[in-house]
Amino acid sequence: MELRIEHLSKQYSNGVQALDDITLTIPAGMFGLLGPNGAGKSTLMRTLATLQDADSGTTQLDAIDIRTHKDDIRRLLGYLPQDFGLYPKVTAYDLLEHFAVLKGIDSRKERKEVVDGLLHQTNLYNVKNKHVGGFSGGMRQRFGIAQALIGNPKLIIVDEPTAGLDPEERVRFHNLLSDIGSDKIVILSTHIVEDVADLCNNMAVINKGKVILKGEPLPLIDAIQGKIWKRFIEKSELVQFQQDYKVISSRLTSGRTLIHVYADHQPEGGFTQAHGNLEDVYFTAMAGLLGTEPSAAHSTHAQAA
Ligand code: ADP
């Protein structure tokens, strides 16, 4: 099973080029689509979910063209949109059953089995008779996954699912996603690098509508080892350091400013080697210093998204 996206472009009527010649092949398993806010992730997710059309390019799930065979794709699709609205005064059970009817599960007995199964899977069975309006953020997102999984979809798209979740809920949500199954394509769109680091065996970074990096996280992390250097600086020194070094990130740590810079050899001036992680890969790509495609960016600095 494979999702092939080729030369996909989309410009909104206000002139924003949300997708700019995106080409990606997404195999079965968890795929992380990473990028800052405004990168074009939701536009791409909505296009794959058949909710809007691109201006040009093609998207195919195996042999099925998404644009011309929307109904076929919808039968295979589970989608958790970024702004997942719920009817607040309906119970979890009733709402999930309603979605099951919409998905075409006509037999009442089969619906009950599916709904009960999904409520167990998402750890919501014990609150099945509660109104979803009273759910916490984490419960809502788990409910969102339950509705996305109705009908055993082969392509599952979750758009920014962990934004706003507390750490415990995020771990729970990660566990739920990781159990979905390796025979399906699960696309996780997020601006949170940890989501991808924890879950995904394939990934791409997009920025300003373009793919700036794609590959498997572990080899990408290996490739930057020995090239990431760190040191603490005064906050007031940041601009100077940005001029003198390829600063990929700066962050406050225990009230002090820690910078990571990218360099083939140890830079002078008190730097020590950092163990590069996926966040360093991300910021290095965002700074235009790596990539599968030539980047026009010459900026040497990326702030946390
Ligand atoms: P992301 O999901 O990565 O935050 P989006 O796909 O939502 O990115 O947005 C990509 C760009 O397209 C942004 O500049 C955003 O403002 C713009 N955009 C998104 N939706 C619309 C729309 N319906 N009309 C005009 N511009 C839009």
PDB file of N, CA, C and O in Angstrom, residues 95-135:
ATOM      1  N   LEU A  95     -22.974   9.385  19.785  1.00  0.00           N
ATOM      2  CA  LEU A  95     -22.322  10.125  18.702  1.00  0.00           C
ATOM      3  C   LEU A  95     -21.500   9.185  17.813  1.00  0.00           C
ATOM      4  O   LEU A  95     -21.520   9.285  16.582  1.00  0.00           O
ATOM      5  N   LEU A  96     -20.811   8.249  18.465  1.00  0.00           N
ATOM      6  CA  LEU A  96     -20.015   7.303  17.683  1.00  0.00           C
ATOM      7  C   LEU A  96     -20.937   6.422  16.831  1.00  0.00           C
ATOM      8  O   LEU A  96     -20.620   6.119  15.675  1.00  0.00           O
ATOM      9  N   GLU A  97     -22.066   6.062  17.398  1.00  0.00           N
ATOM     10  CA  GLU A  97     -23.010   5.248  16.638  1.00  0.00           C
ATOM     11  C   GLU A  97     -23.540   6.031  15.430  1.00  0.00           C
ATOM     12  O   GLU A  97     -23.687   5.501  14.333  1.00  0.00           O
ATOM     13  N   HIS A  98     -23.781   7.323  15.674  1.00  0.00           N
ATOM     14  CA  HIS A  98     -24.244   8.190  14.586  1.00  0.00           C
ATOM     15  C   HIS A  98     -23.208   8.221  13.445  1.00  0.00           C
ATOM     16  O   HIS A  98     -23.536   8.083  12.269  1.00  0.00           O
ATOM     17  N   PHE A  99     -21.932   8.358  13.820  1.00  0.00           N
ATOM     18  CA  PHE A  99     -20.873   8.355  12.803  1.00  0.00           C
ATOM     19  C   PHE A  99     -20.828   7.003  12.080  1.00  0.00           C
ATOM     20  O   PHE A  99     -20.550   6.937  10.881  1.00  0.00           O
ATOM     21  N   ALA A 100     -21.096   5.935  12.824  1.00  0.00           N
ATOM     22  CA  ALA A 100     -21.073   4.600  12.211  1.00  0.00           C
ATOM     23  C   ALA A 100     -22.200   4.462  11.175  1.00  0.00           C
ATOM     24  O   ALA A 100     -22.017   3.848  10.126  1.00  0.00           O
ATOM     25  N   VAL A 101     -23.346   5.074  11.480  1.00  0.00           N
ATOM     26  CA  VAL A 101     -24.444   5.069  10.505  1.00  0.00           C
ATOM     27  C   VAL A 101     -23.992   5.816   9.249  1.00  0.00           C
ATOM     28  O   VAL A 101     -24.155   5.345   8.117  1.00  0.00           O
ATOM     29  N   LEU A 102     -23.369   6.987   9.470  1.00  0.00           N
ATOM     30  CA  LEU A 102     -22.905   7.780   8.320  1.00  0.00           C
ATOM     31  C   LEU A 102     -21.874   7.022   7.490  1.00  0.00           C
ATOM     32  O   LEU A 102     -21.793   7.203   6.282  1.00  0.00           O
ATOM     33  N   LYS A 103     -21.088   6.188   8.166  1.00  0.00           N
ATOM     34  CA  LYS A 103     -20.061   5.408   7.445  1.00  0.00           C
ATOM     35  C   LYS A 103     -20.670   4.212   6.730  1.00  0.00           C
ATOM     36  O   LYS A 103     -19.975   3.444   6.092  1.00  0.00           O
ATOM     37  N   GLY A 104     -21.976   4.021   6.907  1.00  0.00           N
ATOM     38  CA  GLY A 104     -22.643   2.970   6.140  1.00  0.00           C
ATOM     39  C   GLY A 104     -22.727   1.629   6.842  1.00  0.00           C
ATOM     40  O   GLY A 104     -22.958   0.609   6.200  1.00  0.00           O
ATOM     41  N   ILE A 105     -22.508   1.603   8.164  1.00  0.00           N
ATOM     42  CA  ILE A 105     -22.666   0.326   8.878  1.00  0.00           C
ATOM     43  C   ILE A 105     -24.149   0.203   9.248  1.00  0.00           C
ATOM     44  O   ILE A 105     -24.618   0.766  10.233  1.00  0.00           O
ATOM     45  N   ASP A 106     -24.889  -0.528   8.426  1.00  0.00           N
ATOM     46  CA  ASP A 106     -26.349  -0.515   8.531  1.00  0.00           C
ATOM     47  C   ASP A 106     -26.890  -1.434   9.624  1.00  0.00           C
ATOM     48  O   ASP A 106     -27.909  -1.150  10.231  1.00  0.00           O
ATOM     49  N   SER A 107     -26.199  -2.527   9.874  1.00  0.00           N
ATOM     50  CA  SER A 107     -26.711  -3.487  10.852  1.00  0.00           C
ATOM     51  C   SER A 107     -26.494  -2.955  12.275  1.00  0.00           C
ATOM     52  O   SER A 107     -25.373  -2.603  12.658  1.00  0.00           O
ATOM     53  N   ARG A 108     -27.590  -2.941  13.046  1.00  0.00           N
ATOM     54  CA  ARG A 108     -27.522  -2.420  14.419  1.00  0.00           C
ATOM     55  C   ARG A 108     -26.552  -3.240  15.268  1.00  0.00           C
ATOM     56  O   ARG A 108     -25.768  -2.694  16.053  1.00  0.00           O
ATOM     57  N   LYS A 109     -26.596  -4.554  15.062  1.00  0.00           N
ATOM     58  CA  LYS A 109     -25.725  -5.448  15.849  1.00  0.00           C
ATOM     59  C   LYS A 109     -24.252  -5.163  15.531  1.00  0.00           C
ATOM     60  O   LYS A 109     -23.420  -5.037  16.428  1.00  0.00           O
ATOM     61  N   GLU A 110     -23.965  -5.037  14.236  1.00  0.00           N
ATOM     62  CA  GLU A 110     -22.579  -4.781  13.836  1.00  0.00           C
ATOM     63  C   GLU A 110     -22.112  -3.414  14.370  1.00  0.00           C
ATOM     64  O   GLU A 110     -20.988  -3.266  14.837  1.00  0.00           O
ATOM     65  N   ARG A 111     -23.042  -2.443  14.318  1.00  0.00           N
ATOM     66  CA  ARG A 111     -22.687  -1.096  14.830  1.00  0.00           C
ATOM     67  C   ARG A 111     -22.307  -1.156  16.294  1.00  0.00           C
ATOM     68  O   ARG A 111     -21.335  -0.554  16.721  1.00  0.00           O
ATOM     69  N   LYS A 112     -23.086  -1.925  17.063  1.00  0.00           N
ATOM     70  CA  LYS A 112     -22.802  -2.001  18.499  1.00  0.00           C
ATOM     71  C   LYS A 112     -21.419  -2.617  18.725  1.00  0.00           C
ATOM     72  O   LYS A 112     -20.640  -2.139  19.542  1.00  0.00           O
ATOM     73  N   GLU A 113     -21.123  -3.658  17.955  1.00  0.00           N
ATOM     74  CA  GLU A 113     -19.809  -4.290  18.100  1.00  0.00           C
ATOM     75  C   GLU A 113     -18.689  -3.305  17.775  1.00  0.00           C
ATOM     76  O   GLU A 113     -17.703  -3.194  18.499  1.00  0.00           O
ATOM     77  N   VAL A 114     -18.872  -2.590  16.659  1.00  0.00           N
ATOM     78  CA  VAL A 114     -17.832  -1.643  16.220  1.00  0.00           C
ATOM     79  C   VAL A 114     -17.662  -0.532  17.257  1.00  0.00           C
ATOM     80  O   VAL A 114     -16.547  -0.203  17.677  1.00  0.00           O
ATOM     81  N   VAL A 115     -18.790   0.026  17.702  1.00  0.00           N
ATOM     82  CA  VAL A 115     -18.725   1.171  18.624  1.00  0.00           C
ATOM     83  C   VAL A 115     -18.137   0.733  19.965  1.00  0.00           C
ATOM     84  O   VAL A 115     -17.238   1.393  20.503  1.00  0.00           O
ATOM     85  N   ASP A 116     -18.614  -0.388  20.492  1.00  0.00           N
ATOM     86  CA  ASP A 116     -18.054  -0.877  21.763  1.00  0.00           C
ATOM     87  C   ASP A 116     -16.555  -1.134  21.625  1.00  0.00           C
ATOM     88  O   ASP A 116     -15.767  -0.771  22.494  1.00  0.00           O
ATOM     89  N   GLY A 117     -16.170  -1.758  20.526  1.00  0.00           N
ATOM     90  CA  GLY A 117     -14.754  -2.066  20.296  1.00  0.00           C
ATOM     91  C   GLY A 117     -13.903  -0.805  20.272  1.00  0.00           C
ATOM     92  O   GLY A 117     -12.848  -0.731  20.906  1.00  0.00           O
ATOM     93  N   LEU A 118     -14.388   0.199  19.567  1.00  0.00           N
ATOM     94  CA  LEU A 118     -13.604   1.438  19.462  1.00  0.00           C
ATOM     95  C   LEU A 118     -13.560   2.183  20.798  1.00  0.00           C
ATOM     96  O   LEU A 118     -12.543   2.789  21.144  1.00  0.00           O
ATOM     97  N   LEU A 119     -14.656   2.130  21.551  1.00  0.00           N
ATOM     98  CA  LEU A 119     -14.652   2.789  22.864  1.00  0.00           C
ATOM     99  C   LEU A 119     -13.644   2.109  23.793  1.00  0.00           C
ATOM    100  O   LEU A 119     -12.937   2.778  24.554  1.00  0.00           O
ATOM    101  N   HIS A 120     -13.552   0.782  23.693  1.00  0.00           N
ATOM    102  CA  HIS A 120     -12.531   0.081  24.490  1.00  0.00           C
ATOM    103  C   HIS A 120     -11.141   0.477  24.018  1.00  0.00           C
ATOM    104  O   HIS A 120     -10.268   0.805  24.818  1.00  0.00           O
ATOM    105  N   GLN A 121     -10.950   0.434  22.698  1.00  0.00           N
ATOM    106  CA  GLN A 121      -9.623   0.703  22.124  1.00  0.00           C
ATOM    107  C   GLN A 121      -9.113   2.087  22.527  1.00  0.00           C
ATOM    108  O   GLN A 121      -7.924   2.282  22.759  1.00  0.00           O
ATOM    109  N   THR A 122     -10.010   3.052  22.594  1.00  0.00           N
ATOM    110  CA  THR A 122      -9.592   4.430  22.893  1.00  0.00           C
ATOM    111  C   THR A 122      -9.771   4.758  24.374  1.00  0.00           C
ATOM    112  O   THR A 122      -9.657   5.917  24.778  1.00  0.00           O
ATOM    113  N   ASN A 123     -10.034   3.713  25.164  1.00  0.00           N
ATOM    114  CA  ASN A 123     -10.126   3.892  26.605  1.00  0.00           C
ATOM    115  C   ASN A 123     -11.238   4.852  27.025  1.00  0.00           C
ATOM    116  O   ASN A 123     -11.080   5.624  27.970  1.00  0.00           O
ATOM    117  N   LEU A 124     -12.336   4.808  26.318  1.00  0.00           N
ATOM    118  CA  LEU A 124     -13.461   5.703  26.627  1.00  0.00           C
ATOM    119  C   LEU A 124     -14.709   4.912  27.015  1.00  0.00           C
ATOM    120  O   LEU A 124     -15.771   5.491  27.207  1.00  0.00           O
ATOM    121  N   TYR A 125     -14.562   3.591  27.159  1.00  0.00           N
ATOM    122  CA  TYR A 125     -15.753   2.775  27.391  1.00  0.00           C
ATOM    123  C   TYR A 125     -16.452   3.163  28.693  1.00  0.00           C
ATOM    124  O   TYR A 125     -17.683   3.230  28.749  1.00  0.00           O
ATOM    125  N   ASN A 126     -15.637   3.461  29.697  1.00  0.00           N
ATOM    126  CA  ASN A 126     -16.257   3.767  30.999  1.00  0.00           C
ATOM    127  C   ASN A 126     -16.920   5.152  31.041  1.00  0.00           C
ATOM    128  O   ASN A 126     -17.587   5.491  32.000  1.00  0.00           O
ATOM    129  N   VAL A 127     -16.723   5.949  29.989  1.00  0.00           N
ATOM    130  CA  VAL A 127     -17.416   7.254  29.936  1.00  0.00           C
ATOM    131  C   VAL A 127     -18.359   7.304  28.725  1.00  0.00           C
ATOM    132  O   VAL A 127     -18.749   8.373  28.280  1.00  0.00           O
ATOM    133  N   LYS A 128     -18.756   6.124  28.248  1.00  0.00           N
ATOM    134  CA  LYS A 128     -19.524   6.091  27.002  1.00  0.00           C
ATOM    135  C   LYS A 128     -20.883   6.777  27.131  1.00  0.00           C
ATOM    136  O   LYS A 128     -21.446   7.239  26.146  1.00  0.00           O
ATOM    137  N   ASN A 129     -21.421   6.857  28.373  1.00  0.00           N
ATOM    138  CA  ASN A 129     -22.733   7.497  28.534  1.00  0.00           C
ATOM    139  C   ASN A 129     -22.635   8.948  28.978  1.00  0.00           C
ATOM    140  O   ASN A 129     -23.629   9.576  29.326  1.00  0.00           O
ATOM    141  N   LYS A 130     -21.418   9.492  28.948  1.00  0.00           N
ATOM    142  CA  LYS A 130     -21.225  10.909  29.297  1.00  0.00           C
ATOM    143  C   LYS A 130     -21.320  11.765  28.041  1.00  0.00           C
ATOM    144  O   LYS A 130     -20.944  11.343  26.938  1.00  0.00           O
ATOM    145  N   HIS A 131     -21.771  13.002  28.241  1.00  0.00           N
ATOM    146  CA  HIS A 131     -21.830  13.937  27.114  1.00  0.00           C
ATOM    147  C   HIS A 131     -20.417  14.314  26.682  1.00  0.00           C
ATOM    148  O   HIS A 131     -19.564  14.628  27.524  1.00  0.00           O
ATOM    149  N   VAL A 132     -20.185  14.318  25.384  1.00  0.00           N
ATOM    150  CA  VAL A 132     -18.823  14.615  24.901  1.00  0.00           C
ATOM    151  C   VAL A 132     -18.433  16.068  25.193  1.00  0.00           C
ATOM    152  O   VAL A 132     -17.250  16.399  25.248  1.00  0.00           O
ATOM    153  N   GLY A 133     -19.431  16.924  25.415  1.00  0.00           N
ATOM    154  CA  GLY A 133     -19.141  18.330  25.742  1.00  0.00           C
ATOM    155  C   GLY A 133     -18.329  18.473  27.020  1.00  0.00           C
ATOM    156  O   GLY A 133     -17.610  19.454  27.196  1.00  0.00           O
ATOM    157  N   GLY A 134     -18.425  17.479  27.920  1.00  0.00           N
ATOM    158  CA  GLY A 134     -17.684  17.565  29.179  1.00  0.00           C
ATOM    159  C   GLY A 134     -16.317  16.901  29.111  1.00  0.00           C
ATOM    160  O   GLY A 134     -15.600  16.837  30.102  1.00  0.00           O
ATOM    161  N   PHE A 135     -15.924  16.419  27.935  1.00  0.00           N
ATOM    162  CA  PHE A 135     -14.651  15.709  27.797  1.00  0.00           C
ATOM    163  C   PHE A 135     -13.466  16.665  27.883  1.00  0.00           C
ATOM    164  O   PHE A 135     -13.543  17.812  27.430  1.00  0.00           O
TER     165      PHE A 135
END
